[in-house]
DNA sequence: AGACTCGGCAAACAGTTGTTTACTGAATGA
DNA sequence: TCATTCAGTAAACAACTGTTTGCCGAGTCT
């Protein structure tokens, strides 16, 4: 058909489908288990595939884990980026905090398995996955730092301190996300409230920082 | 010999020694692995014992994990309790923060394996262990809340808010501890500095809370 | 049309696993 | 001293593991 670009169609599509089945099965199994305790056969069985088939897609279970990491944060990344852009530099910080907590809550509701996976493997036993998560969170902090620098409150703050602040916010948001996992639907509202208070506490501290 | 109390001596001592060997071997193996990926045979092999011997001490690997949790926090608990008592209610909060970070740093240096274990299994795949950690951290927060309530700054604060503040401090300290794990010896000083700044930020926020 | 690529499979490999069984022998209590 | 307790053992169990091999057959290219 075409004389350039991809060329193949059905072939790659089928492969991607199998790959997706493996990723989905893995993610599902990892809701109740650690990556270092997961088995190749276990995943292929759950994906309806022969054990050997796994190696056509990933060399390792670690490799599958790394892909899951990227997928995990791609979503959240997008949502946060949208939230930050929406408020821009001139939005009032209080509203931004509310929006951020809201976004995190929604994200957990929609991608529960991914969030649990991240929380579980962030300090888990597989180095490559740990490092992948750390790298993504670093990029996440970059983005938050960028947004913070635009706020009027950051006038005159050195980049290093803004960056530190951003990391603090990211850590708090990640903690909030994992806390959402462990709370029932009826506890969500209160958790969101305390999360907002935590963030506001930082916000207030920041405004009065110079005076000690 | 004696006609009451324990009676047996050598017997129990030998058993305790084997039990310790199992716990130590487990802790060592868990430095590079997750509990859900650990095996009974693996542990007994590392402890120089027959596989069946394990069941004379623990029904499960989860049970061993729970014991490790208790041991992990017993130390830290004691150190923090000492630091809090040392300052009492009248010590200045800044100094208390410095002392707390110092204590955490020392604790990580001395009990690296325990701290890594806690960080790894806090959200790990074994429910019983997760719950044990959560329970211990809750008790930890109780203690911090008690200390915070004694500070003059907490005048007029409702107990619920003090408690929330205590949880925030605990979360930050735990995060600091796990961060110490991932940083080389030359990065420790800077990490301690940013940890202190984070805590001070909260402190400042708290002082100016009412005025918004 | 024919040659070729390559995702998926069945089978085999040599190990490993958790747990139970019946046992041994030293520390114990009378 | 003699019977009892019980921590630790060796052996066996069936089931499972990760990975490699050769093969098939559908999708692809010329």
GROMACS .gro file of C-alpha atoms in nm, chain B residues 84-199:
model
  116
  296UNK     CA    1   1.100   1.477   7.312
  297UNK     CA    2   1.143   1.434   7.685
  298UNK     CA    3   1.482   1.599   7.674
  299UNK     CA    4   1.330   1.917   7.539
  300UNK     CA    5   1.014   1.894   7.741
  301UNK     CA    6   0.736   2.138   7.679
  302UNK     CA    7   0.941   2.450   7.721
  303UNK     CA    8   1.224   2.386   7.473
  304UNK     CA    9   1.218   2.608   7.169
  305UNK     CA   10   1.062   2.440   6.866
  306UNK     CA   11   1.358   2.519   6.641
  307UNK     CA   12   1.591   2.323   6.864
  308UNK     CA   13   1.343   2.039   6.879
  309UNK     CA   14   1.336   2.020   6.503
  310UNK     CA   15   1.713   2.010   6.483
  311UNK     CA   16   1.723   1.739   6.745
  312UNK     CA   17   1.455   1.533   6.572
  313UNK     CA   18   1.636   1.538   6.238
  314UNK     CA   19   1.958   1.449   6.415
  315UNK     CA   20   1.791   1.155   6.587
  316UNK     CA   21   1.644   1.031   6.261
  317UNK     CA   22   1.980   1.054   6.087
  318UNK     CA   23   2.153   0.863   6.364
  319UNK     CA   24   1.881   0.603   6.364
  320UNK     CA   25   1.916   0.542   5.993
  321UNK     CA   26   2.292   0.512   6.024
  322UNK     CA   27   2.263   0.256   6.300
  323UNK     CA   28   1.962   0.058   6.185
  324UNK     CA   29   1.976   0.092   5.810
  325UNK     CA   30   1.835  -0.254   5.745
  326UNK     CA   31   1.535  -0.198   5.969
  327UNK     CA   32   1.454   0.137   5.812
  328UNK     CA   33   1.480  -0.002   5.464
  329UNK     CA   34   1.252  -0.286   5.563
  330UNK     CA   35   0.993  -0.044   5.696
  331UNK     CA   36   1.004   0.175   5.387
  332UNK     CA   37   0.977  -0.127   5.163
  333UNK     CA   38   0.695  -0.302   5.339
  334UNK     CA   39   0.492   0.000   5.444
  335UNK     CA   40   0.298  -0.032   5.120
  336UNK     CA   41   0.417  -0.383   5.038
  337UNK     CA   42   0.220  -0.687   4.935
  338UNK     CA   43   0.170  -0.843   5.278
  339UNK     CA   44  -0.137  -0.708   5.452
  340UNK     CA   45  -0.052  -0.814   5.806
  341UNK     CA   46   0.282  -0.640   5.788
  342UNK     CA   47   0.130  -0.328   5.636
  343UNK     CA   48  -0.122  -0.310   5.915
  344UNK     CA   49   0.142  -0.366   6.182
  345UNK     CA   50   0.345  -0.078   6.043
  346UNK     CA   51   0.041   0.147   6.025
  347UNK     CA   52  -0.047   0.067   6.386
  348UNK     CA   53   0.303   0.147   6.508
  349UNK     CA   54   0.312   0.472   6.317
  350UNK     CA   55  -0.020   0.564   6.470
  351UNK     CA   56   0.123   0.513   6.817
  352UNK     CA   57   0.421   0.716   6.711
  353UNK     CA   58   0.195   1.002   6.609
  354UNK     CA   59   0.016   0.979   6.943
  355UNK     CA   60   0.341   1.044   7.118
  356UNK     CA   61   0.433   1.336   6.897
  357UNK     CA   62   0.087   1.484   6.940
  358UNK     CA   63   0.127   1.462   7.313
  359UNK     CA   64   0.456   1.650   7.294
  360UNK     CA   65   0.315   1.913   7.059
  361UNK     CA   66   0.023   1.980   7.289
  362UNK     CA   67   0.268   2.079   7.560
  363UNK     CA   68   0.428   2.349   7.348
  364UNK     CA   69   0.310   2.704   7.417
  365UNK     CA   70   0.243   2.752   7.045
  366UNK     CA   71  -0.040   2.501   7.068
  367UNK     CA   72  -0.234   2.721   7.308
  368UNK     CA   73  -0.597   2.713   7.209
  369UNK     CA   74  -0.560   2.453   6.935
  370UNK     CA   75  -0.822   2.180   6.930
  371UNK     CA   76  -0.688   1.830   6.989
  372UNK     CA   77  -0.789   1.719   6.643
  373UNK     CA   78  -0.575   1.980   6.475
  374UNK     CA   79  -0.278   1.905   6.696
  375UNK     CA   80  -0.317   1.541   6.605
  376UNK     CA   81  -0.324   1.626   6.236
  377UNK     CA   82  -0.012   1.832   6.278
  378UNK     CA   83   0.157   1.543   6.457
  379UNK     CA   84   0.071   1.311   6.169
  380UNK     CA   85   0.221   1.557   5.927
  381UNK     CA   86   0.542   1.571   6.127
  382UNK     CA   87   0.558   1.193   6.149
  383UNK     CA   88   0.503   1.155   5.777
  384UNK     CA   89   0.777   1.405   5.706
  385UNK     CA   90   1.015   1.232   5.944
  386UNK     CA   91   0.947   0.894   5.789
  387UNK     CA   92   1.004   1.043   5.447
  388UNK     CA   93   1.327   1.193   5.571
  389UNK     CA   94   1.441   0.859   5.706
  390UNK     CA   95   1.378   0.679   5.378
  391UNK     CA   96   1.547   0.962   5.192
  392UNK     CA   97   1.856   0.912   5.405
  393UNK     CA   98   1.868   0.557   5.277
  394UNK     CA   99   1.899   0.664   4.918
  395UNK     CA  100   2.165   0.927   4.961
  396UNK     CA  101   2.537   0.871   4.989
  397UNK     CA  102   2.736   0.975   5.298
  398UNK     CA  103   2.839   1.300   5.133
  399UNK     CA  104   2.478   1.395   5.067
  400UNK     CA  105   2.367   1.347   5.426
  401UNK     CA  106   2.444   1.698   5.542
  402UNK     CA  107   2.245   1.862   5.265
  403UNK     CA  108   1.957   1.624   5.311
  404UNK     CA  109   1.948   1.705   5.680
  405UNK     CA  110   1.944   2.073   5.591
  406UNK     CA  111   1.646   2.044   5.358
  407UNK     CA  112   1.468   1.821   5.607
  408UNK     CA  113   1.508   2.089   5.871
  409UNK     CA  114   1.385   2.354   5.632
  410UNK     CA  115   1.076   2.150   5.552
  411UNK     CA  116   0.994   2.112   5.917
   0.00000   0.00000   0.00000
